[in-house]
Short mmCIF file of C-alpha atoms in Angstrom, two decimals:
data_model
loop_
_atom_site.label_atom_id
_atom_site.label_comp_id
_atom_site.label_asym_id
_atom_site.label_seq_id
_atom_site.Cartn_x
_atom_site.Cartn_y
_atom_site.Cartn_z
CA UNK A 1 0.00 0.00 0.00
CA UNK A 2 1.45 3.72 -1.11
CA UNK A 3 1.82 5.77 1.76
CA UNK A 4 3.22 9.14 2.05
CA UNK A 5 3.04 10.84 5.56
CA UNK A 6 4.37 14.70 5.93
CA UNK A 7 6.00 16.36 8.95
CA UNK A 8 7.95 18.96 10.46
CA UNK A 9 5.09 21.31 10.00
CA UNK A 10 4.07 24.14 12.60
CA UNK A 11 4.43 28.16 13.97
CA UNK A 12 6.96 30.03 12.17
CA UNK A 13 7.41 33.75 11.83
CA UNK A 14 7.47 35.83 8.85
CA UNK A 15 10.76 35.93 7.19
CA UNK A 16 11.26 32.56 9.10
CA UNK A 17 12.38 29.27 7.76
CA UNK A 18 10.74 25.44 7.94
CA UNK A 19 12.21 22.26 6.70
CA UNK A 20 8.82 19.85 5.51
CA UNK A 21 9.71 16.12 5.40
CA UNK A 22 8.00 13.28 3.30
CA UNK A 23 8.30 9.59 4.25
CA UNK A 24 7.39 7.13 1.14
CA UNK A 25 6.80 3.48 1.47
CA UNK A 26 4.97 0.88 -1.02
CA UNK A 27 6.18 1.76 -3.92
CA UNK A 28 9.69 2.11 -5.42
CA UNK A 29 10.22 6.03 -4.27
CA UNK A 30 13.36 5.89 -6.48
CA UNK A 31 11.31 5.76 -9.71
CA UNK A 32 8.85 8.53 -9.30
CA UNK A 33 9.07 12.26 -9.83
CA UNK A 34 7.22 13.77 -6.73
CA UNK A 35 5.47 16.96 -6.12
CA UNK A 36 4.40 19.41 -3.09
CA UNK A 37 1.25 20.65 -3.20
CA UNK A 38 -0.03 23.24 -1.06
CA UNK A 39 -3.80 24.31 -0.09
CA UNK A 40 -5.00 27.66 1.35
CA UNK A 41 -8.27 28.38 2.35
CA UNK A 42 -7.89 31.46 -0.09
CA UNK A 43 -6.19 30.39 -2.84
CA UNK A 44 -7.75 26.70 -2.97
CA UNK A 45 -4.83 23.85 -4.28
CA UNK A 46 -1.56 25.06 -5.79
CA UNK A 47 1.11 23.00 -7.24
CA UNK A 48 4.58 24.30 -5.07
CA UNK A 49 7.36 22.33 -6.64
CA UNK A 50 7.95 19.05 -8.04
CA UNK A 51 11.71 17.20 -8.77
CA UNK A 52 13.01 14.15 -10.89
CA UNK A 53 14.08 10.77 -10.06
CA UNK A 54 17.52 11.30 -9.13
CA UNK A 55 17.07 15.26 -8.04
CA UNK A 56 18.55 16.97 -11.06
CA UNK A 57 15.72 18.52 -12.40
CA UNK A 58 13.73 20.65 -10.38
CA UNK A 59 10.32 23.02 -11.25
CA UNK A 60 8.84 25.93 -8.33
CA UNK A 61 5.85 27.61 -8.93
CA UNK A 62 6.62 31.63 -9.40
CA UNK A 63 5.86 32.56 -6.03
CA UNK A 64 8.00 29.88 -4.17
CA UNK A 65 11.15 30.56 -6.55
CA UNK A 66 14.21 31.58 -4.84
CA UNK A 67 12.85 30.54 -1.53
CA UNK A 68 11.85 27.11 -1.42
CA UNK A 69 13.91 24.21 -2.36
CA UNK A 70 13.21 20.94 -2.98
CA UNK A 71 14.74 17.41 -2.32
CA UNK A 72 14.72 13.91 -1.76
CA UNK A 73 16.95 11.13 -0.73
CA UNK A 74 16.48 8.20 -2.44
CA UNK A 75 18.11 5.96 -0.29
CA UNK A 76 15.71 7.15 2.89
CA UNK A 77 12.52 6.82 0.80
CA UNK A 78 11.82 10.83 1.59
CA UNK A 79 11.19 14.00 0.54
CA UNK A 80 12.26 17.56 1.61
CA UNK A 81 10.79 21.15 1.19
CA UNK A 82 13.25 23.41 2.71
CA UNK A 83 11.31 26.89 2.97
CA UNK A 84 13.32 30.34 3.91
CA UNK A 85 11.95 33.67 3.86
CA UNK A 86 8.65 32.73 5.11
CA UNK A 87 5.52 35.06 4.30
CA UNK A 88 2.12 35.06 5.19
CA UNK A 89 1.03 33.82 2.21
CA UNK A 90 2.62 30.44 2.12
CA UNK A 91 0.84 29.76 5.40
CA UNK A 92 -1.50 26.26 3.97
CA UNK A 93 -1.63 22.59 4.37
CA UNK A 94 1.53 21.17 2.29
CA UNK A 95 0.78 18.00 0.63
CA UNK A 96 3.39 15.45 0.03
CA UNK A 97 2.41 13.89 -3.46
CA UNK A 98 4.07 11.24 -6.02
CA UNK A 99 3.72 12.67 -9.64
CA UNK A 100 1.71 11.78 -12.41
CA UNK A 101 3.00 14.24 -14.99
CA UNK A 102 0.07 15.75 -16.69
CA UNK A 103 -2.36 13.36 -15.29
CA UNK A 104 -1.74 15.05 -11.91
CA UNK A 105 -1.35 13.34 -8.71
CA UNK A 106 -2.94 9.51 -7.50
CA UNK A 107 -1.14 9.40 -4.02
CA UNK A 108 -1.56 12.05 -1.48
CA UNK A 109 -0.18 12.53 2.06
CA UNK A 110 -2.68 13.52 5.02
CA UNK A 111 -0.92 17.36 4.53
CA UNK A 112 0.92 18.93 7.56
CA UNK A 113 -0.23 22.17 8.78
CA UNK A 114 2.39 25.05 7.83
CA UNK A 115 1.32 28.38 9.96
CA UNK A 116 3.25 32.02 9.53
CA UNK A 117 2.61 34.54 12.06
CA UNK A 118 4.32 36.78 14.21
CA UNK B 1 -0.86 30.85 -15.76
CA UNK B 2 -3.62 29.08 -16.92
CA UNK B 3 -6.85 30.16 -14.89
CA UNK B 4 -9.60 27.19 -14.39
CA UNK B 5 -12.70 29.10 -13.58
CA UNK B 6 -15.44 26.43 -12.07
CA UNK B 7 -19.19 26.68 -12.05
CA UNK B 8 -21.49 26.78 -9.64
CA UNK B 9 -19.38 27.21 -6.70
CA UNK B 10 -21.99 25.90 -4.92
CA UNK B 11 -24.08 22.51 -5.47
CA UNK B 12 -26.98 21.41 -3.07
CA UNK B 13 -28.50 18.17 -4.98
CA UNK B 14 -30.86 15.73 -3.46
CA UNK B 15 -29.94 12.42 -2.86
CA UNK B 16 -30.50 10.37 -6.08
CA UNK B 17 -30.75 13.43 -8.15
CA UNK B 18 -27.89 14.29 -10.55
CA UNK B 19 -25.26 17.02 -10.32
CA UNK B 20 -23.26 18.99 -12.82
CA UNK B 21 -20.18 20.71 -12.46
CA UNK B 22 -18.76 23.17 -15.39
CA UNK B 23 -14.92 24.40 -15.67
CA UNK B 24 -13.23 26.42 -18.48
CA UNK B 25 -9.61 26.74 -19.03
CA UNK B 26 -8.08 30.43 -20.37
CA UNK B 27 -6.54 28.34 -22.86
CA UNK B 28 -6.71 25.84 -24.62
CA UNK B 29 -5.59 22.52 -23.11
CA UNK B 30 -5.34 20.01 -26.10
CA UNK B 31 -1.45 19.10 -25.38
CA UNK B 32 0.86 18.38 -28.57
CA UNK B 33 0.48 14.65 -27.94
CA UNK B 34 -3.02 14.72 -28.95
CA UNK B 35 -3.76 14.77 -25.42
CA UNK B 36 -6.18 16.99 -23.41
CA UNK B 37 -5.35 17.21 -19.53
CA UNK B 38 -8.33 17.90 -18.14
CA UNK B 39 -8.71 16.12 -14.70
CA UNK B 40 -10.75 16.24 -11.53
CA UNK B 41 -10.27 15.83 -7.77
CA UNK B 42 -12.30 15.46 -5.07
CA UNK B 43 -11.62 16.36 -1.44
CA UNK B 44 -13.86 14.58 0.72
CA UNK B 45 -14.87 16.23 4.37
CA UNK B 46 -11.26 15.82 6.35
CA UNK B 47 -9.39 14.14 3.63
CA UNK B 48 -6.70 14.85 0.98
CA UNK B 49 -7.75 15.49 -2.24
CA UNK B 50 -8.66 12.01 -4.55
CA UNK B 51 -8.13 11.93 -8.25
CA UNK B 52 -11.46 10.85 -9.79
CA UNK B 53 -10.94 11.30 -13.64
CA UNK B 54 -7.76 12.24 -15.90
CA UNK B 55 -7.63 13.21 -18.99
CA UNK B 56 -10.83 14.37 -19.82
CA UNK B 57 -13.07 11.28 -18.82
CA UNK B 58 -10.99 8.19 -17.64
CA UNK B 59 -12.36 7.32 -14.30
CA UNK B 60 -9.86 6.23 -11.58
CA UNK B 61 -9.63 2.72 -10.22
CA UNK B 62 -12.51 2.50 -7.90
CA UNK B 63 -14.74 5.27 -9.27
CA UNK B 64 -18.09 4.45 -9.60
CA UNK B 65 -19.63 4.90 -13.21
CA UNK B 66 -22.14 7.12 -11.95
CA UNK B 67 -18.91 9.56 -12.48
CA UNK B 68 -18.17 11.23 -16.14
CA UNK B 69 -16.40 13.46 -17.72
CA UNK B 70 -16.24 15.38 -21.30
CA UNK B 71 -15.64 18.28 -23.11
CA UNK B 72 -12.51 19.86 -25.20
CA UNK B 73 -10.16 23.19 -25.71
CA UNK B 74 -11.39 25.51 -22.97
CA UNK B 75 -14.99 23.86 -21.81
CA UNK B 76 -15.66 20.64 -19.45
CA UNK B 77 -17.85 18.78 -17.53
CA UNK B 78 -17.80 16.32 -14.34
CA UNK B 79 -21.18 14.86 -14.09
CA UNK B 80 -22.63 12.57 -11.27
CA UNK B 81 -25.89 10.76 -12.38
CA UNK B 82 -27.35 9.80 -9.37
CA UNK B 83 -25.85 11.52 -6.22
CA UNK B 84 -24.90 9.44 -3.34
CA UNK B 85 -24.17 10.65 0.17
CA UNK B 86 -20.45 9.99 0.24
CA UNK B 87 -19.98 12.13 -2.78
CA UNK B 88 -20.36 15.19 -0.20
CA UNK B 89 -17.50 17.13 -0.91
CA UNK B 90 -15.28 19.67 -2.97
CA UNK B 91 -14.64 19.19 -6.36
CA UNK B 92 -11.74 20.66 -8.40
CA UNK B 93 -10.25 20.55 -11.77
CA UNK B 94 -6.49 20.70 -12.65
CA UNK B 95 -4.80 21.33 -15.98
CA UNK B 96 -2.09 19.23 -16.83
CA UNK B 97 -0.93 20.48 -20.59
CA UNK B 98 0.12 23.97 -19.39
CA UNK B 99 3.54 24.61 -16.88
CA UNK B 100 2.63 25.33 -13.94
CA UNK B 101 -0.04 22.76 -13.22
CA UNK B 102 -3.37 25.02 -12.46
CA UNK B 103 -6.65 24.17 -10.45
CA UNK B 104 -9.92 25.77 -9.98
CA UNK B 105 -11.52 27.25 -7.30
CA UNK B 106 -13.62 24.29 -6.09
CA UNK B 107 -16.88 23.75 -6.61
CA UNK B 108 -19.01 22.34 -2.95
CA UNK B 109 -21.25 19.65 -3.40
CA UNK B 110 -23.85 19.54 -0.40
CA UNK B 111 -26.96 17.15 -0.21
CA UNK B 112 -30.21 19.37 0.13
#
């Protein structure tokens, strides 16, 4: 069975920085691009960032550039969001999600709860 | 970025009844490949979102047939043709064929 469970979400201030995790199991992690996907009660679902098998190719959504990074290690089954420079607007659920190119996304995490507020 | 605009926002439907949920794309989403990447989500009451249908009108594994989708270039429809209580949720189309991946806004499915 594919599960994905998220963590290291919480309270950060703005202009703060939060490190998301992603733990994979049931499938072979190794083989799949995989995606964050955040969801505000404003702005609904919005694709953050996605990366290749191996890590060398990465994609951000406008808004996250510069200040987000993403990564995984194959050989721990997980994925990383690394987010600096923390604004009020990036405050949403972060989903941890395995990629299905332009199909979207079949396997979700539960989402972990990133808040920014002074 | 490509901006999915649903319709209604909105959906009270009796039980049994069926339901009808509209999206348009700003542009067109027939993909080089021939493909169109039009698919829907649901988020159930507490839950992560669930893909339902992909590329226009493939159902998921597991999706009841009372599910369908058409439509092509801008214009698309996710219909239900019989409502059932644990369809009771939020509803949202994504565009794959366009960089960054888009949704809309949601559209709430309620029972009356």
């Amino acid at each position: 069975e594919v599960q994905l469970v998220e963590s290291g979400g919480g309270l950060v201030q703005p202009g703060g920085s939060l490190r998301l995790s992603c733990a994979a199991s049931g499938f072979a992690f190794s083989t799949y691009w995989m995606s964050w996907v955040r969801q505000t009660p404003g702005k609904g679902l919005e694709w953050v960032a996605n990366l290749n098998l191996d890590g060398s190719e990465k994609h951000y959504v406008d808004s996250v550039k510069g200040r987000f990074t993403i990564s995984r290690d194959n050989a721990k089954n997980s994925l990383f969001l690394q987010m600096n420079s923390l604004r009020a607007e990036d405050a949403a659920v972060y989903y941890c999600a395995r990629d299905n190119g332009a199909t979207g996304w079949v396997y979700w995490g539960q989402g972990t709860l990133v808040t920014v507020s002074s | 970025d490509v901006v999915m605009t649903q319709s209604p926002l909105s959906l009270p439907v009796t039980l049994g009844q069926p339901a009808s949920i509209s999206c348009r794309s700003s542009q067109i989403l027939l993909y080089s490949d021939g493909n169109t990447y039009l698919n829907w989500f649901l988020q159930r009451p507490g839950q992560s979102p669930r893909r339902l249908i992909y590329k226009v009108s493939n159902r998921d594994s597991g999706v009841p047939d009372r599910f369908s989708g058409s439509g092509s270039g801008t214009d698309f429809t996710l219909k239900i043709s019989r409502v059932e209580a644990e369809d009771v949720g939020v509803y949202y189309c994504m565009q794959g064929t366009h960089w960054p991946h888009t949704f809309g806004q949601g559209t709430k499915l309620e029972i009356k």
